[in-house]
CSV table of C-alpha atoms and ligand atoms in Angstrom, one decimal:
chain,number,residue,atom,x,y,z
A,844,MET,CA,89.4,-71.6,64.9
A,845,ARG,CA,89.0,-68.9,67.6
A,846,ILE,CA,91.8,-66.4,68.2
A,847,LEU,CA,91.7,-64.1,71.3
A,848,ILE,CA,93.7,-60.9,71.1
A,849,LYS,CA,94.3,-60.0,74.7
A,850,GLY,CA,95.5,-57.0,76.7
A,851,GLY,CA,95.7,-54.5,73.8
A,852,THR,CA,94.5,-51.0,73.2
A,853,VAL,CA,91.8,-51.0,70.5
A,854,LEU,CA,91.8,-48.0,68.2
A,855,SER,CA,88.8,-46.6,66.4
A,856,THR,CA,87.6,-43.3,64.9
A,857,THR,CA,86.3,-42.3,68.3
A,858,GLY,CA,89.5,-42.9,70.2
A,859,VAL,CA,91.1,-45.7,72.2
A,860,ALA,CA,89.8,-48.4,74.6
A,861,GLU,CA,91.4,-51.2,76.6
A,862,ALA,CA,89.6,-54.2,75.2
A,863,ASP,CA,90.0,-57.9,74.1
A,864,VAL,CA,89.0,-59.0,70.7
A,865,LEU,CA,87.7,-62.4,69.8
A,866,VAL,CA,88.0,-63.7,66.3
A,867,ASP,CA,85.9,-66.7,65.2
A,868,GLY,CA,86.8,-68.0,61.7
A,869,GLU,CA,87.0,-65.1,59.3
A,870,THR,CA,85.2,-62.5,61.3
A,871,ILE,CA,85.3,-60.7,64.6
A,872,ALA,CA,82.9,-62.3,67.1
A,873,ALA,CA,83.2,-60.0,70.1
A,874,VAL,CA,85.0,-56.9,71.5
A,875,ALA,CA,84.8,-56.8,75.3
A,876,ALA,CA,86.3,-55.4,78.4
A,877,PRO,CA,89.6,-57.0,79.3
A,878,GLY,CA,89.3,-60.5,80.9
A,879,VAL,CA,85.7,-61.1,80.0
A,880,LEU,CA,86.4,-63.3,76.9
A,881,GLU,CA,88.2,-66.6,77.7
A,882,GLN,CA,87.6,-69.4,75.3
A,883,ALA,CA,89.9,-69.5,72.3
A,884,ASP,CA,92.3,-71.9,70.4
A,885,THR,CA,95.0,-69.3,70.1
A,886,VAL,CA,95.8,-66.3,72.3
A,887,LEU,CA,97.7,-63.3,71.0
A,888,ASP,CA,99.2,-61.2,73.7
A,889,ALA,CA,98.7,-57.6,72.7
A,890,THR,CA,100.1,-56.0,75.8
A,891,GLY,CA,101.6,-52.6,75.0
A,892,ARG,CA,100.3,-52.8,71.4
A,893,TYR,CA,97.6,-51.0,69.5
A,894,VAL,CA,94.9,-53.2,68.0
A,895,LEU,CA,93.6,-51.5,64.9
A,896,PRO,CA,91.5,-52.3,61.8
A,897,GLY,CA,93.8,-53.3,58.9
A,898,GLY,CA,94.9,-50.6,56.6
A,899,ILE,CA,93.0,-49.9,53.4
A,900,ASP,CA,95.0,-48.5,50.6
A,901,ALA,CA,92.5,-47.2,48.1
A,902,HIS,CA,95.1,-46.2,45.4
A,903,THR,CA,97.6,-48.8,44.1
A,904,HIS,CA,98.9,-49.7,40.7
A,905,MET,CA,100.2,-53.3,40.6
A,906,GLU,CA,101.8,-54.5,37.3
A,907,MET,CA,100.4,-51.4,35.6
A,908,PRO,CA,101.4,-50.7,32.0
A,909,PHE,CA,103.0,-47.2,31.6
A,910,GLY,CA,105.2,-45.9,28.8
A,911,GLY,CA,106.2,-49.3,27.4
A,912,THR,CA,107.0,-50.9,30.8
A,913,PHE,CA,105.1,-52.2,33.8
A,914,SER,CA,105.1,-51.1,37.4
A,915,ALA,CA,107.5,-53.5,39.2
A,916,ASP,CA,105.2,-55.1,41.8
A,917,THR,CA,102.9,-57.8,40.7
A,918,PHE,CA,99.7,-58.4,42.6
A,919,GLU,CA,101.6,-61.1,44.4
A,920,THR,CA,104.6,-59.1,45.5
A,921,GLY,CA,102.7,-55.9,46.0
A,922,THR,CA,99.9,-57.3,48.2
A,923,ARG,CA,102.5,-59.2,50.3
A,924,ALA,CA,104.5,-56.0,50.9
A,925,ALA,CA,101.2,-54.3,51.8
A,926,ALA,CA,100.5,-57.1,54.4
A,927,TRP,CA,104.0,-56.6,55.9
A,928,GLY,CA,103.1,-52.9,56.4
A,929,GLY,CA,99.7,-53.5,58.0
A,930,THR,CA,97.5,-53.0,55.0
A,931,THR,CA,94.9,-55.7,54.6
A,932,THR,CA,92.9,-54.3,51.6
A,933,VAL,CA,94.0,-52.6,48.4
A,934,ILE,CA,91.9,-51.1,45.7
A,935,ASP,CA,93.8,-51.2,42.5
A,936,PHE,CA,93.0,-49.6,39.1
A,937,ALA,CA,92.0,-51.5,36.0
A,938,VAL,CA,93.2,-49.5,33.1
A,939,GLN,CA,91.0,-49.1,30.0
A,940,ALA,CA,93.2,-48.8,26.9
A,941,LYS,CA,91.7,-46.7,24.1
A,942,GLY,CA,89.5,-48.7,21.8
A,943,THR,CA,88.8,-51.4,24.3
A,944,SER,CA,85.7,-52.0,26.5
A,945,LEU,CA,85.4,-51.6,30.2
A,946,MET,CA,84.2,-55.1,30.8
A,947,SER,CA,87.0,-56.7,28.9
A,948,THR,CA,89.4,-54.5,30.8
A,949,LEU,CA,87.9,-55.7,34.1
A,950,ASP,CA,88.2,-59.3,33.0
A,951,LYS,CA,91.8,-58.7,32.2
A,952,TRP,CA,92.5,-57.3,35.6
A,953,HIS,CA,90.7,-60.1,37.3
A,954,GLU,CA,92.9,-62.5,35.4
A,955,LYS,CA,96.1,-60.7,36.7
A,956,ALA,CA,95.0,-60.6,40.3
A,957,ASP,CA,93.0,-63.8,40.7
A,958,GLY,CA,95.0,-66.4,42.8
A,959,ASP,CA,97.9,-64.0,43.4
A,960,CYS,CA,96.8,-61.7,46.2
A,961,ALA,CA,97.8,-62.1,49.9
A,962,ILE,CA,95.1,-59.8,51.1
A,963,ASP,CA,91.6,-58.8,49.9
A,964,TYR,CA,91.4,-56.4,47.0
A,965,GLY,CA,88.9,-54.4,44.9
A,966,PHE,CA,89.1,-52.4,41.6
A,967,HIS,CA,88.4,-48.9,40.4
A,968,MET,CA,88.1,-48.5,36.7
A,969,ILE,CA,90.2,-46.0,34.7
A,970,VAL,CA,88.1,-44.6,31.9
A,971,SER,CA,90.2,-43.3,29.1
A,972,ASP,CA,87.9,-43.7,26.1
A,973,VAL,CA,84.6,-42.0,26.7
A,974,ASN,CA,81.9,-43.0,24.1
A,975,ASP,CA,78.3,-44.2,24.2
A,976,ALA,CA,79.4,-47.9,24.7
A,977,THR,CA,81.8,-47.0,27.6
A,978,LEU,CA,79.2,-44.9,29.3
A,979,LYS,CA,76.6,-47.7,29.1
A,980,GLU,CA,79.2,-50.1,30.5
A,981,MET,CA,79.7,-47.9,33.6
A,982,GLU,CA,76.4,-49.4,34.8
A,983,SER,CA,77.7,-53.0,34.3
A,984,CYS,CA,80.9,-52.0,36.3
A,985,VAL,CA,78.8,-50.8,39.2
A,986,ASP,CA,76.8,-54.1,39.1
A,987,ALA,CA,80.1,-56.0,39.1
A,988,GLY,CA,81.3,-54.2,42.3
A,989,VAL,CA,83.4,-51.5,40.7
A,990,SER,CA,81.6,-48.4,41.8
A,991,SER,CA,84.3,-45.7,41.1
A,992,PHE,CA,85.8,-44.4,37.9
A,993,LYS,CA,89.0,-42.6,37.5
A,994,MET,CA,89.6,-40.0,34.8
A,995,PHE,CA,92.6,-37.8,33.8
A,996,MET,CA,92.9,-34.1,33.1
A,997,ALA,CA,96.6,-34.9,32.5
A,998,TYR,CA,98.5,-37.1,30.0
A,999,PRO,CA,97.1,-35.8,26.7
A,1000,GLY,CA,97.1,-38.6,24.1
A,1001,VAL,CA,97.2,-41.3,26.7
A,1002,PHE,CA,94.6,-41.2,29.5
A,1003,TYR,CA,93.4,-37.6,29.0
A,1004,SER,CA,89.7,-36.8,28.8
A,1005,THR,CA,88.3,-33.5,27.5
A,1006,ASP,CA,86.0,-31.4,29.7
A,1007,GLY,CA,83.1,-32.6,27.5
A,1008,GLU,CA,84.0,-36.2,28.0
A,1009,ILE,CA,84.4,-35.7,31.8
A,1010,LEU,CA,81.0,-34.0,31.8
A,1011,ARG,CA,79.4,-37.0,30.1
A,1012,ALA,CA,81.0,-39.5,32.5
A,1013,MET,CA,80.0,-37.4,35.4
A,1014,GLN,CA,76.4,-37.4,34.2
A,1015,LYS,CA,76.5,-41.2,34.1
A,1016,ALA,CA,78.1,-41.3,37.6
A,1017,THR,CA,75.1,-39.2,38.9
A,1018,ASP,CA,72.7,-41.6,37.3
A,1019,THR,CA,74.3,-44.6,38.9
A,1020,GLY,CA,75.3,-43.1,42.2
A,1021,SER,CA,78.9,-43.9,41.5
A,1022,MET,CA,82.1,-41.9,42.2
A,1023,ILE,CA,84.3,-40.0,39.7
A,1024,MET,CA,87.9,-40.0,40.8
A,1025,MET,CA,90.0,-37.3,39.2
A,1026,HIS,CA,93.7,-36.9,38.4
A,1027,ALA,CA,93.5,-33.1,38.4
A,1028,GLU,CA,96.4,-31.4,36.6
A,1029,ASN,CA,96.1,-29.3,33.5
A,1030,GLY,CA,97.9,-31.6,31.1
A,1031,ILE,CA,97.4,-29.4,28.0
A,1032,ALA,CA,99.3,-26.5,29.6
A,1033,ILE,CA,101.8,-28.9,31.2
A,1034,ASP,CA,102.7,-30.5,27.9
A,1035,GLN,CA,103.7,-27.1,26.5
A,1036,LEU,CA,106.0,-26.4,29.5
A,1037,VAL,CA,107.5,-29.8,29.1
A,1038,ALA,CA,108.2,-29.3,25.4
A,1039,GLN,CA,109.7,-25.8,26.1
A,1040,ALA,CA,112.0,-27.3,28.8
A,1041,LEU,CA,113.2,-30.1,26.6
A,1042,ALA,CA,113.8,-27.7,23.6
A,1043,GLU,CA,116.0,-25.6,25.9
A,1044,GLY,CA,118.0,-28.6,26.9
A,1045,ARG,CA,116.6,-28.8,30.4
A,1046,GLY,CA,116.3,-32.6,30.7
A,1047,GLU,CA,117.1,-33.4,34.3
A,1048,PRO,CA,114.5,-34.9,36.8
A,1049,VAL,CA,113.8,-31.7,38.7
A,1050,GLN,CA,112.3,-30.3,35.5
A,1051,HIS,CA,109.4,-32.8,36.0
A,1052,GLY,CA,108.4,-30.7,39.0
A,1053,LEU,CA,109.1,-27.3,37.5
A,1054,THR,CA,107.0,-28.0,34.5
A,1055,ARG,CA,104.0,-29.1,36.5
A,1056,PRO,CA,103.5,-26.0,38.8
A,1057,PRO,CA,101.0,-26.3,41.7
A,1058,GLU,CA,98.8,-23.6,40.1
A,1059,LEU,CA,97.9,-26.1,37.3
A,1060,GLU,CA,96.8,-28.6,39.9
A,1061,GLY,CA,94.7,-26.0,41.6
A,1062,GLU,CA,93.1,-24.9,38.3
A,1063,ALA,CA,92.3,-28.4,37.3
A,1064,THR,CA,90.9,-29.2,40.7
A,1065,SER,CA,88.6,-26.2,40.5
A,1066,ARG,CA,87.5,-27.1,37.0
A,1067,ALA,CA,86.7,-30.7,38.1
A,1068,ILE,CA,84.7,-29.4,41.1
A,1069,THR,CA,82.7,-27.1,38.8
A,1070,LEU,CA,81.9,-29.9,36.4
A,1071,ALA,CA,80.9,-32.0,39.3
A,1072,LYS,CA,78.6,-29.2,40.6
A,1073,VAL,CA,77.0,-28.8,37.2
A,1074,THR,CA,76.3,-32.5,36.8
A,1075,GLY,CA,75.6,-33.4,40.5
A,1076,ALA,CA,78.3,-36.1,40.5
A,1077,PRO,CA,80.3,-37.1,43.6
A,1078,LEU,CA,84.0,-36.2,43.1
A,1079,TYR,CA,87.1,-37.6,44.7
A,1080,ILE,CA,90.4,-35.9,44.0
A,1081,VAL,CA,93.2,-38.4,43.9
A,1082,HIS,CA,96.7,-37.7,45.2
A,1083,LEU,CA,96.2,-34.1,46.1
A,1084,SER,CA,99.6,-32.4,46.5
A,1085,ALA,CA,99.2,-28.7,46.3
A,1086,ALA,CA,97.9,-26.0,48.7
A,1087,GLN,CA,96.0,-24.5,45.8
A,1088,ALA,CA,94.1,-27.7,45.1
A,1089,LEU,CA,93.3,-28.1,48.8
A,1090,ALA,CA,91.8,-24.6,49.0
A,1091,ALA,CA,89.5,-25.5,46.1
A,1092,VAL,CA,88.4,-28.7,47.8
A,1093,ALA,CA,87.9,-27.0,51.1
A,1094,GLY,CA,85.7,-24.3,49.5
A,1095,ALA,CA,83.5,-26.9,47.8
A,1096,ARG,CA,83.1,-28.9,51.0
A,1097,ASN,CA,82.1,-25.7,52.9
A,1098,GLU,CA,79.3,-25.3,50.4
A,1099,GLY,CA,78.1,-28.9,51.0
A,1100,GLN,CA,79.2,-30.3,47.7
A,1101,ASN,CA,80.1,-34.0,47.6
A,1102,VAL,CA,83.8,-33.4,47.0
A,1103,PHE,CA,86.5,-35.5,48.7
A,1104,ALA,CA,90.2,-35.8,48.5
A,1105,GLU,CA,93.1,-38.0,49.4
A,1106,THR,CA,96.8,-37.2,49.8
A,1107,CYS,CA,99.8,-39.6,49.9
A,1108,PRO,CA,102.7,-39.9,52.3
A,1109,GLN,CA,105.2,-38.7,49.7
A,1110,TYR,CA,103.5,-35.3,49.6
A,1111,LEU,CA,103.6,-35.1,53.4
A,1112,TYR,CA,107.3,-36.1,53.8
A,1113,LEU,CA,109.2,-35.5,50.6
A,1114,SER,CA,109.6,-32.3,48.5
A,1115,ILE,CA,111.0,-30.9,45.2
A,1116,GLU,CA,114.4,-30.9,46.9
A,1117,ASP,CA,114.3,-34.7,46.5
A,1118,LEU,CA,113.5,-34.4,42.8
A,1119,ALA,CA,116.5,-32.1,42.5
A,1120,LYS,CA,119.0,-34.7,43.8
A,1121,PRO,CA,122.1,-34.9,41.6
A,1122,ASP,CA,123.3,-37.7,39.3
A,1123,PHE,CA,119.8,-38.6,38.2
A,1124,GLU,CA,118.9,-39.6,41.8
A,1125,GLY,CA,115.9,-37.3,41.5
A,1126,ALA,CA,114.3,-39.8,39.0
A,1127,LYS,CA,113.4,-42.0,42.0
A,1128,TYR,CA,111.0,-39.2,43.1
A,1129,VAL,CA,109.2,-38.7,39.7
A,1130,ALA,CA,105.5,-39.1,40.2
A,1131,SER,CA,102.5,-37.0,39.1
A,1132,PRO,CA,101.5,-34.6,40.5
A,1133,PRO,CA,105.2,-33.9,41.4
A,1134,LEU,CA,106.7,-33.4,44.9
A,1135,ARG,CA,106.1,-29.8,45.9
A,1136,PRO,CA,108.1,-27.2,47.7
A,1137,LYS,CA,108.1,-28.0,51.5
A,1138,GLU,CA,105.7,-25.3,52.5
A,1139,HIS,CA,102.8,-27.3,51.0
A,1140,GLN,CA,103.3,-30.0,53.6
A,1141,ARG,CA,102.0,-27.9,56.5
A,1142,ASP,CA,98.8,-27.3,54.6
A,1143,LEU,CA,98.3,-31.0,53.8
A,1144,TRP,CA,98.7,-32.0,57.5
A,1145,ARG,CA,96.2,-29.3,58.4
A,1146,GLY,CA,93.9,-30.7,55.7
A,1147,LEU,CA,94.1,-34.1,57.3
A,1148,ARG,CA,93.1,-32.7,60.6
A,1149,THR,CA,90.2,-30.7,59.3
A,1150,ASN,CA,88.9,-33.6,57.1
A,1151,ASP,CA,89.3,-31.5,53.9
A,1152,LEU,CA,91.7,-34.4,53.1
A,1153,SER,CA,89.7,-37.5,54.1
A,1154,VAL,CA,91.9,-40.4,53.0
A,1155,VAL,CA,95.6,-41.2,52.8
A,1156,SER,CA,96.5,-43.6,50.0
A,1157,THR,CA,99.9,-44.4,48.5
A,1158,ASP,CA,99.5,-44.2,44.7
A,1159,HIS,CA,101.9,-47.1,44.9
A,1160,CYS,CA,103.3,-47.4,41.4
A,1161,PRO,CA,106.9,-48.6,41.7
A,1162,PHE,CA,109.5,-48.6,38.9
A,1163,CYS,CA,113.0,-49.8,39.5
A,1164,PHE,CA,115.8,-47.2,39.3
A,1165,LYS,CA,117.9,-49.5,37.1
A,1166,ASP,CA,116.5,-50.1,33.6
A,1167,GLN,CA,113.1,-48.4,34.3
A,1168,LYS,CA,113.6,-44.9,35.8
A,1169,GLU,CA,116.8,-44.9,33.6
A,1170,LEU,CA,114.7,-44.8,30.5
A,1171,GLY,CA,114.5,-41.1,31.1
A,1172,ARG,CA,118.2,-40.2,31.5
A,1173,GLY,CA,118.6,-36.8,29.7
A,1174,ASP,CA,114.8,-36.6,29.1
A,1175,PHE,CA,112.7,-36.4,32.2
A,1176,ALA,CA,109.5,-36.8,30.2
A,1177,LYS,CA,110.5,-40.4,29.6
A,1178,ILE,CA,111.0,-41.3,33.3
A,1179,PRO,CA,108.1,-43.7,34.3
A,1180,ASN,CA,105.8,-41.8,36.7
A,1181,GLY,CA,105.4,-43.4,40.0
A,1182,MET,CA,106.9,-44.2,43.4
A,1183,PRO,CA,106.8,-47.2,45.7
A,1184,GLY,CA,105.0,-46.9,49.1
A,1185,VAL,CA,102.3,-49.5,49.8
A,1186,GLU,CA,104.4,-51.0,52.6
A,1187,HIS,CA,105.0,-47.9,54.6
A,1188,ARG,CA,101.8,-45.9,54.7
A,1189,MET,CA,100.7,-47.0,58.1
A,1190,ASP,CA,104.2,-46.4,59.6
A,1191,LEU,CA,104.6,-43.0,58.0
A,1192,LEU,CA,101.2,-41.8,59.2
A,1193,HIS,CA,101.9,-43.2,62.6
A,1194,GLN,CA,104.9,-41.0,62.5
A,1195,GLY,CA,102.5,-38.1,62.0
A,1196,VAL,CA,100.9,-39.2,65.3
A,1197,VAL,CA,104.3,-39.3,67.0
A,1198,ALA,CA,105.0,-35.8,65.7
A,1199,GLY,CA,101.7,-34.4,67.0
A,1200,GLU,CA,100.3,-33.7,63.5
A,1201,ILE,CA,97.3,-36.1,63.8
A,1202,SER,CA,95.6,-38.0,66.6
A,1203,LEU,CA,95.5,-41.8,66.9
A,1204,ALA,CA,91.8,-41.7,66.0
A,1205,ARG,CA,92.6,-39.7,62.9
A,1206,TRP,CA,95.3,-42.2,61.9
A,1207,VAL,CA,92.8,-45.0,61.9
A,1208,GLU,CA,90.2,-42.9,60.2
A,1209,THR,CA,92.3,-41.7,57.3
A,1210,CYS,CA,94.1,-45.0,56.7
A,1211,SER,CA,91.3,-47.5,57.2
A,1212,THR,CA,87.8,-46.4,58.3
A,1213,THR,CA,87.2,-43.6,55.8
A,1214,PRO,CA,88.5,-45.5,52.8
A,1215,ALA,CA,86.2,-48.3,53.7
A,1216,ARG,CA,83.2,-46.0,53.8
A,1217,MET,CA,84.3,-43.9,50.8
A,1218,PHE,CA,84.4,-47.0,48.6
A,1219,GLY,CA,81.5,-49.0,49.8
A,1220,LEU,CA,83.3,-51.6,52.0
A,1221,TYR,CA,82.0,-50.6,55.5
A,1222,PRO,CA,81.4,-52.2,57.9
A,1223,ARG,CA,82.9,-55.4,56.4
A,1224,LYS,CA,86.2,-53.5,56.4
A,1225,GLY,CA,87.6,-50.5,58.3
A,1226,VAL,CA,86.4,-51.2,61.9
A,1227,ILE,CA,86.9,-53.6,64.7
A,1228,ALA,CA,83.4,-54.6,65.6
A,1229,PRO,CA,81.4,-57.9,65.8
A,1230,GLY,CA,80.5,-59.2,62.3
A,1231,SER,CA,83.3,-57.3,60.5
A,1232,ASP,CA,86.0,-59.2,58.7
A,1233,ALA,CA,88.9,-60.0,61.1
A,1234,ASP,CA,91.4,-57.8,59.3
A,1235,ILE,CA,93.4,-56.7,62.3
A,1236,VAL,CA,96.8,-55.2,62.9
A,1237,LEU,CA,98.8,-55.3,66.2
A,1238,TYR,CA,101.1,-52.3,66.3
A,1239,ASP,CA,104.0,-51.7,68.7
A,1240,PRO,CA,104.0,-47.9,69.0
A,1241,ALA,CA,107.4,-47.8,70.9
A,1242,ALA,CA,109.5,-50.0,68.5
A,1243,GLU,CA,112.1,-48.3,66.4
A,1244,GLN,CA,112.8,-49.1,62.7
A,1245,THR,CA,114.7,-47.7,59.8
A,1246,ILE,CA,113.2,-47.8,56.3
A,1247,SER,CA,115.5,-49.3,53.7
A,1248,ALA,CA,115.4,-51.0,50.3
A,1249,ARG,CA,117.5,-53.7,51.9
A,1250,THR,CA,114.7,-54.7,54.3
A,1251,HIS,CA,111.5,-53.8,52.5
A,1252,HIS,CA,109.4,-56.4,50.7
A,1253,MET,CA,108.4,-54.4,47.6
A,1254,ALA,CA,109.9,-55.6,44.3
A,1255,VAL,CA,111.7,-52.4,43.7
A,1256,ASP,CA,115.4,-51.6,44.0
A,1257,TYR,CA,115.2,-48.4,46.0
A,1258,SER,CA,113.2,-46.8,48.8
A,1259,ALA,CA,112.0,-43.2,48.6
A,1260,TYR,CA,112.5,-43.0,52.4
A,1261,GLU,CA,115.9,-44.7,52.6
A,1262,GLY,CA,117.4,-44.3,56.1
A,1263,MET,CA,114.3,-42.7,57.6
A,1264,ARG,CA,113.9,-43.5,61.3
A,1265,ILE,CA,110.3,-44.5,62.3
A,1266,THR,CA,108.9,-44.9,65.7
A,1267,GLY,CA,106.4,-47.8,65.7
A,1268,THR,CA,106.1,-51.0,63.8
A,1269,VAL,CA,103.6,-53.7,62.8
A,1270,THR,CA,104.0,-56.8,64.8
A,1271,THR,CA,101.1,-59.0,63.8
A,1272,VAL,CA,98.6,-58.9,60.9
A,1273,LEU,CA,95.4,-60.9,60.5
A,1274,SER,CA,93.6,-61.1,57.2
A,1275,ARG,CA,90.0,-62.5,57.5
A,1276,GLY,CA,91.0,-64.3,60.7
A,1277,ARG,CA,94.3,-65.8,59.4
A,1278,ILE,CA,97.6,-64.7,60.9
A,1279,ILE,CA,99.6,-63.7,57.9
A,1280,VAL,CA,102.4,-61.7,59.6
A,1281,ASP,CA,103.7,-62.3,63.1
A,1282,GLY,CA,106.9,-61.6,64.9
A,1283,GLY,CA,108.9,-60.9,61.7
A,1284,GLU,CA,107.7,-63.9,59.9
A,1285,TYR,CA,105.3,-64.2,56.9
A,1286,HIS,CA,102.6,-66.8,57.0
A,1287,GLY,CA,100.4,-65.6,54.2
A,1288,SER,CA,99.9,-67.1,50.8
A,1289,ALA,CA,99.1,-65.9,47.3
A,1290,GLY,CA,95.4,-66.5,46.6
A,1291,HIS,CA,94.2,-66.0,50.2
A,1292,GLY,CA,93.1,-62.5,49.1
A,1293,ARG,CA,89.6,-62.4,47.6
A,1294,PHE,CA,88.0,-59.9,45.3
A,1295,LEU,CA,85.7,-57.5,47.0
A,1296,THR,CA,82.5,-56.3,45.3
A,1297,ARG,CA,82.0,-52.8,46.5
A,1298,ASP,CA,78.8,-50.9,47.2
A,1299,LEU,CA,78.4,-47.2,46.5
A,1300,CYS,CA,80.1,-44.4,48.5
A,1301,GLN,CA,78.6,-44.2,52.0
A,1302,TYR,CA,79.3,-40.5,52.5
A,1303,LEU,CA,77.0,-38.8,50.0
A,1304,ASN,CA,74.7,-35.9,51.0
B,1433,ZN,ZN1,97.6,-43.3,40.6
């Protein structure tokens, strides 16, 4: 089966080119000047559209256990919603529970995802129980294609690791060439602020933001960078939200340290004012780190331009407002942490192009090419080039759409961007050569998506 994508504007990290793309089976066979390629079974007219490598969302949490409930999207619903939004690969997190092994955790997550995904997927491993056995198992994870390990400086008693535990895991990451991903917030200090707020009767959602000040993200980020420097480990700061944390990352990068960071659309577009919405509405915006005062957004956009922020992921971790977010009425500490977003990352960052914040090349780079390289998937993913997987998005940059829970495909009962007007929309999506979204119709299927064994990070000095 050969598909010719004709008349479009092909996007890459170096800019734009008028070109036709020939897909043969699951991979891209050729990219050529318009009109050169002719033979195909199907022709997709891409006139007036961008043709870009499918989005890679390197931070999602499908059916993740949290505080006695599970995030609302399964691998089936979550990857289908991702496909609708032009994302053709997700990297999700397997979560080690205390007292269990990494390999049994990985088996469990394979069981959850196998046969359910609409698009290709990989796993990172959350390490929450550092001991000799776990450290040894990090080697087996790398061999099994899971080359990145997430740790937490937040959530004492749940995922939290001490500095000593982090140091030991980083030493193992250095030995294996793997990446440590860090949730950098000072959870010990935060827990005191949370307890004080609750003791004083301040239980509303905005307190979630006020008890997690940006300085405590900046401090934890600096500490993680120091531990990475001492051990020589590559470090990737997840969901960076605060100017203070960005400054720490920029400083380390200027010194040549292997430190990278991602941010998420919610930190670019939403703020603590959303958390302060009345009648418990703010609960919809509870995620950690919290939404920040608006002035941080300007710094984050700048970080995306300067590459101090290399990647945009979603931290997609949806909980329904009804019955799930509501667990925390009167006690913000009981609101499940997380927001939906996997479907709208490509659109929201294209909106950044429309607004003049980033270039088209940077859109593709932060949302597809860099995540592929960062997590050992390039050039199979993240680029339109001969031999690469035919994960391709056709995007109409002039179309108008309005984001709403009534029309989105995520299994969650609200949208964090309800009513937001977006210029641009996905029109067609190919996953490994199969047309899975086209003209407002879904043609994908659960189980089409395959597990991706990942190599090591391709950016290390
Ligand atoms: Zn996360």
